Amino acid sequence: MDMFLQSLAQGLLIGSTYGLISLGMGLTYSVSGVINFAHGDLLSLGMFLALACFTAFGLDPYISVFITFPVMVAFGALVYRFLIRPLVGSHVLMVIQLTLGLTFIVQNGLLMTFGGMSHRVPSKIEADLILLGDSVVLRSALAVAFAVSVALAGLLYFVLTRTDTGRSIRAVHQNAKAAALMGISVDRVRTLTFALGVGLLAIAAVLLTPGTPLHPSQGLRYTVISLMVMVLGGMTNFAGILLGGLLFGIAEAFGTVYVSGTSGMIVPYAMFILVLLLRPEGLLKRRAS
Amino acid sequence: MKPEFFTLLRSPAIWLVLAFAATMPLWLPPYYLGIGVLTLIYIAMALSWNIVGGLGGQISLAHSLFLGVGAVFTSALLLKFGINMWVGMLISAALAAIMGVGIAWVDFRFKLGHLSFALITLAFAEIGELVVLGWDFLGGASGLYLPSDKGDLLAFQFGGAKGYFWLALVIAAGCFLVNFAIINSPLGYYLRAIRDNENAAQAVGVALLRNKAIAMAISAALTAIIGTAYARYVAFVDPYLFASPAVVIEVVLIATIGGLGTPFGPMVAALLLVPFGELIRGNFGGVAPGLHYLVYGVLIVVVILSMPRGLVPRIMDVMARRRAS
Amino acid sequence: MLEVVGLNAGYGPVNVLEDVTIRVDEHAFFGLLGANNAGKSTLINALSGTVAARGGRIMFDGHDITGLGPEKVVELGIIQVPEGRLVFPQMSVIDNLMLGGYSKRARGQRRQRLDEVFDLFPRLAERRSQMAGTLSGGEQQMLAIGRGLAANPRVLMLDEPSLGLSPLFVQNIFKALSDLHKAGLTILVVEQNLHLTLSHATRCAVLERGRVVVEGAGDELRNDPNTRRAYLGL
């Protein structure tokens, strides 16, 4: 029972961050119809930026995020403006191929810059533990990750439903032509959401960094996770994506605790296939935005 | 089969190129011969992937499963049960074909479309890698070592690089022929129709599941055969090479740079890029690991943005315009 | 107020509009008539800036606005209510109206404009928090017009507002447009519905295969043989 509660808590905490990562991907997809196969590698880039800030200035990742976030937003905007935008409206295959190419660029750029060894970004709180009741022990970093992810998801929900910027994002998603006729610059909204999605990765990167070894080749795994979480959530259903992230995190935690070795890592994937077979339209049927 | 297919077979140029390639093991220095084997293996992989990805327009990232079946499963059968690799190769090719049909069915059942197809096959590939890493029968994370190569053809041993060059040449030529045969057959038209517009193709009576499944099965079986040959050549079945989607992504990028849809694009691109990549790796691998992949990445971005149909179709356009003027 | 001079426009290799010239005066209720494929929607989209002009000029208040993007055109107060209504289906009525007032021009007085819309279409007020996609076709058309009014228009351009609506709803919509016109709004309406348009509009033009074939006051056009020809292909 203790082990059950422990892994449930662990899974929920990490799953919230998976949800956050996928949310960026879902946001971009819903507004531009673009799936970024380099999403995980950009997350990886965020982690290595945090590493660079630590090695160069000794900055704790929770501090350096205030540098990496704007850097990643700007980078995202540039990638969208110069690489992705020229392809909007052309065959979806081309965007897939382009972002796969981007995967190679980011991954090997990191390899060339940081070498092939595993790295760690130390943080003040990485060894801190929190005791929940008398049986569940959690790393503080995970608790922070959960709190920040939930807060950001809440903030995003507020922005999307209550502000003009948020309404303009949803408008472009639902009908780009009508949005343009409202005086919304569709192009700007698309650039903004892509940049924001990449920026979110800078934050998620910091949340995942404490206690996680970094390696340039890790990106693909995160891309796969965010793709699966997005499919679980029904592609454009933001609440569904968050739920999918939690589910994935819990499946992963249970797999690690209850199934020995590498086979345990298959558990979340098996869960993904199961959900896909039973509910091909995603966890939450209703299409919301 | 359209007459173009037989015209190709009768074309002296093709036979000359093949004959020339066949002499290469006799005079190429060993280092370059090794690059030659690798190039042929990549040509074969790019061509077999092209059947699904280029002709059918479906970016399958699950081909690492088929490569893995051919390499890892065949080797495991040999090492654990003593099953001859020729037999193992056929078993694996059949298994890969069945898996391919299964994926085509999933695609059909859930009407995945191009995007979700890429996405879900990537998830399958990742699962495949985890299965290999987690299952001792398949060698786990430490991989499988094949017995030393004594040049016993009956045991699927081709001696040194020379033997494997010829083997890879036969396989690559076979993949080329299969590509060309499909393009000039009804299956080829159906695949093109499906690529351009799945709904329209279905509306005019193209059987989606059947044609996708056939293409997938052929492509998967070929990839498995390549996997067996590749594994036997390197003698060490590294799960991070044979079961990881990374190699397939590399193949996708190479094929795309060359231009999908004809067998020439993927072939020419592999012919240029693999030796180029190997030379960079040989000369700069120590100081800048990953440089050749970075170059691939940049190339794909440049090609997609400036010549979206790929290098070879673009060159052919330019040449046609030259001739016209 | 709004002047189109020698306009050419189209999509891809096809030229839809050829040398179109019309003038919409301030406070006019201008009806643009024509059969299917006559180029009416292309013209209205060229005015909105969603279709690029290939030749000719579009003038507004004496300024050349040819080539301005849709977001600039909206800021000038040239507002389109698109064909097929194109409401945002997964947003509430009130959010749709808020988006109507997205432009800088309208943002400041949005609340006030919304009240006016609710006065004009009380039914929208009843359904303010309902998802727009669940409204009936007629209600969606009211919402689309309301959304246009929320943008604080100087010219309201409507593309086929009667499309797919019951005759009763069509009457209501045109009645509302007449009221808006009487209150001083300039209206440009594109329609296939000949009689309804002729009886409400102060001035009309008939497009045939991308050209203006007749222009004049509503009553003049009713009996003009060119009007009939453009419609019936006689």
Coordinates of N, CA and C in Angstrom, one line a residue, chain A residues 159-173 184, chain C residues 88 91 94-96 98-99 102 110-111:
Chain A
V159 N -5.6 32.6 -19.5 CA -5.3 33.4 -20.6 C -6.2 33.1 -21.8
L160 N -6.3 31.8 -22.0 CA -7.1 31.3 -23.2 C -8.6 31.7 -23.1
T161 N -9.1 31.7 -21.9 CA -10.6 31.9 -21.8 C -10.9 33.3 -21.4
R162 N -10.0 34.1 -20.8 CA -10.4 35.4 -20.3 C -9.7 36.6 -20.9
T163 N -8.8 36.4 -21.8 CA -8.1 37.5 -22.3 C -8.2 37.6 -23.9
D164 N -8.0 38.8 -24.4 CA -8.1 38.9 -25.9 C -7.1 38.1 -26.6
T165 N -5.9 38.1 -26.0 CA -4.8 37.2 -26.7 C -5.3 35.8 -26.7
G166 N -5.8 35.3 -25.6 CA -6.2 33.9 -25.5 C -7.4 33.6 -26.5
R167 N -8.4 34.6 -26.5 CA -9.5 34.4 -27.4 C -9.0 34.4 -28.9
S168 N -8.0 35.2 -29.1 CA -7.5 35.3 -30.5 C -6.8 34.0 -30.9
I169 N -6.1 33.3 -29.9 CA -5.5 32.0 -30.2 C -6.6 31.0 -30.5
R170 N -7.6 31.0 -29.7 CA -8.7 30.0 -29.9 C -9.4 30.3 -31.2
A171 N -9.5 31.6 -31.5 CA -10.2 31.9 -32.8 C -9.5 31.4 -34.0
V172 N -8.1 31.6 -34.0 CA -7.3 31.1 -35.1 C -7.4 29.6 -35.2
H173 N -7.5 28.9 -34.1 CA -7.6 27.5 -34.0 C -9.0 27.1 -34.7
I184 N -7.6 40.0 -36.4 CA -6.5 39.2 -35.8 C -5.4 38.9 -36.8
Chain C
F88 N -17.3 31.2 -34.4 CA -16.4 30.3 -33.7 C -17.2 29.3 -32.9
M91 N -16.9 28.4 -29.0 CA -16.9 29.5 -28.1 C -18.3 30.0 -27.8
I94 N -21.0 35.2 -26.2 CA -20.4 36.4 -25.7 C -18.9 36.5 -26.1
D95 N -18.2 35.3 -26.1 CA -16.8 35.3 -26.6 C -16.7 35.6 -28.0
N96 N -17.6 35.2 -28.8 CA -17.7 35.5 -30.3 C -17.8 37.0 -30.4
M98 N -17.1 39.3 -28.2 CA -15.8 39.9 -27.7 C -14.8 39.9 -28.8
L99 N -14.7 38.8 -29.6 CA -13.7 38.8 -30.6 C -14.1 39.7 -31.8
Y102 N -12.3 42.9 -31.3 CA -10.9 42.7 -31.0 C -10.0 43.8 -31.4
R110 N -16.3 48.4 -26.3 CA -16.8 47.0 -26.6 C -18.1 46.8 -25.9
R111 N -18.1 47.0 -24.6 CA -19.3 46.7 -23.7 C -20.5 47.4 -24.3

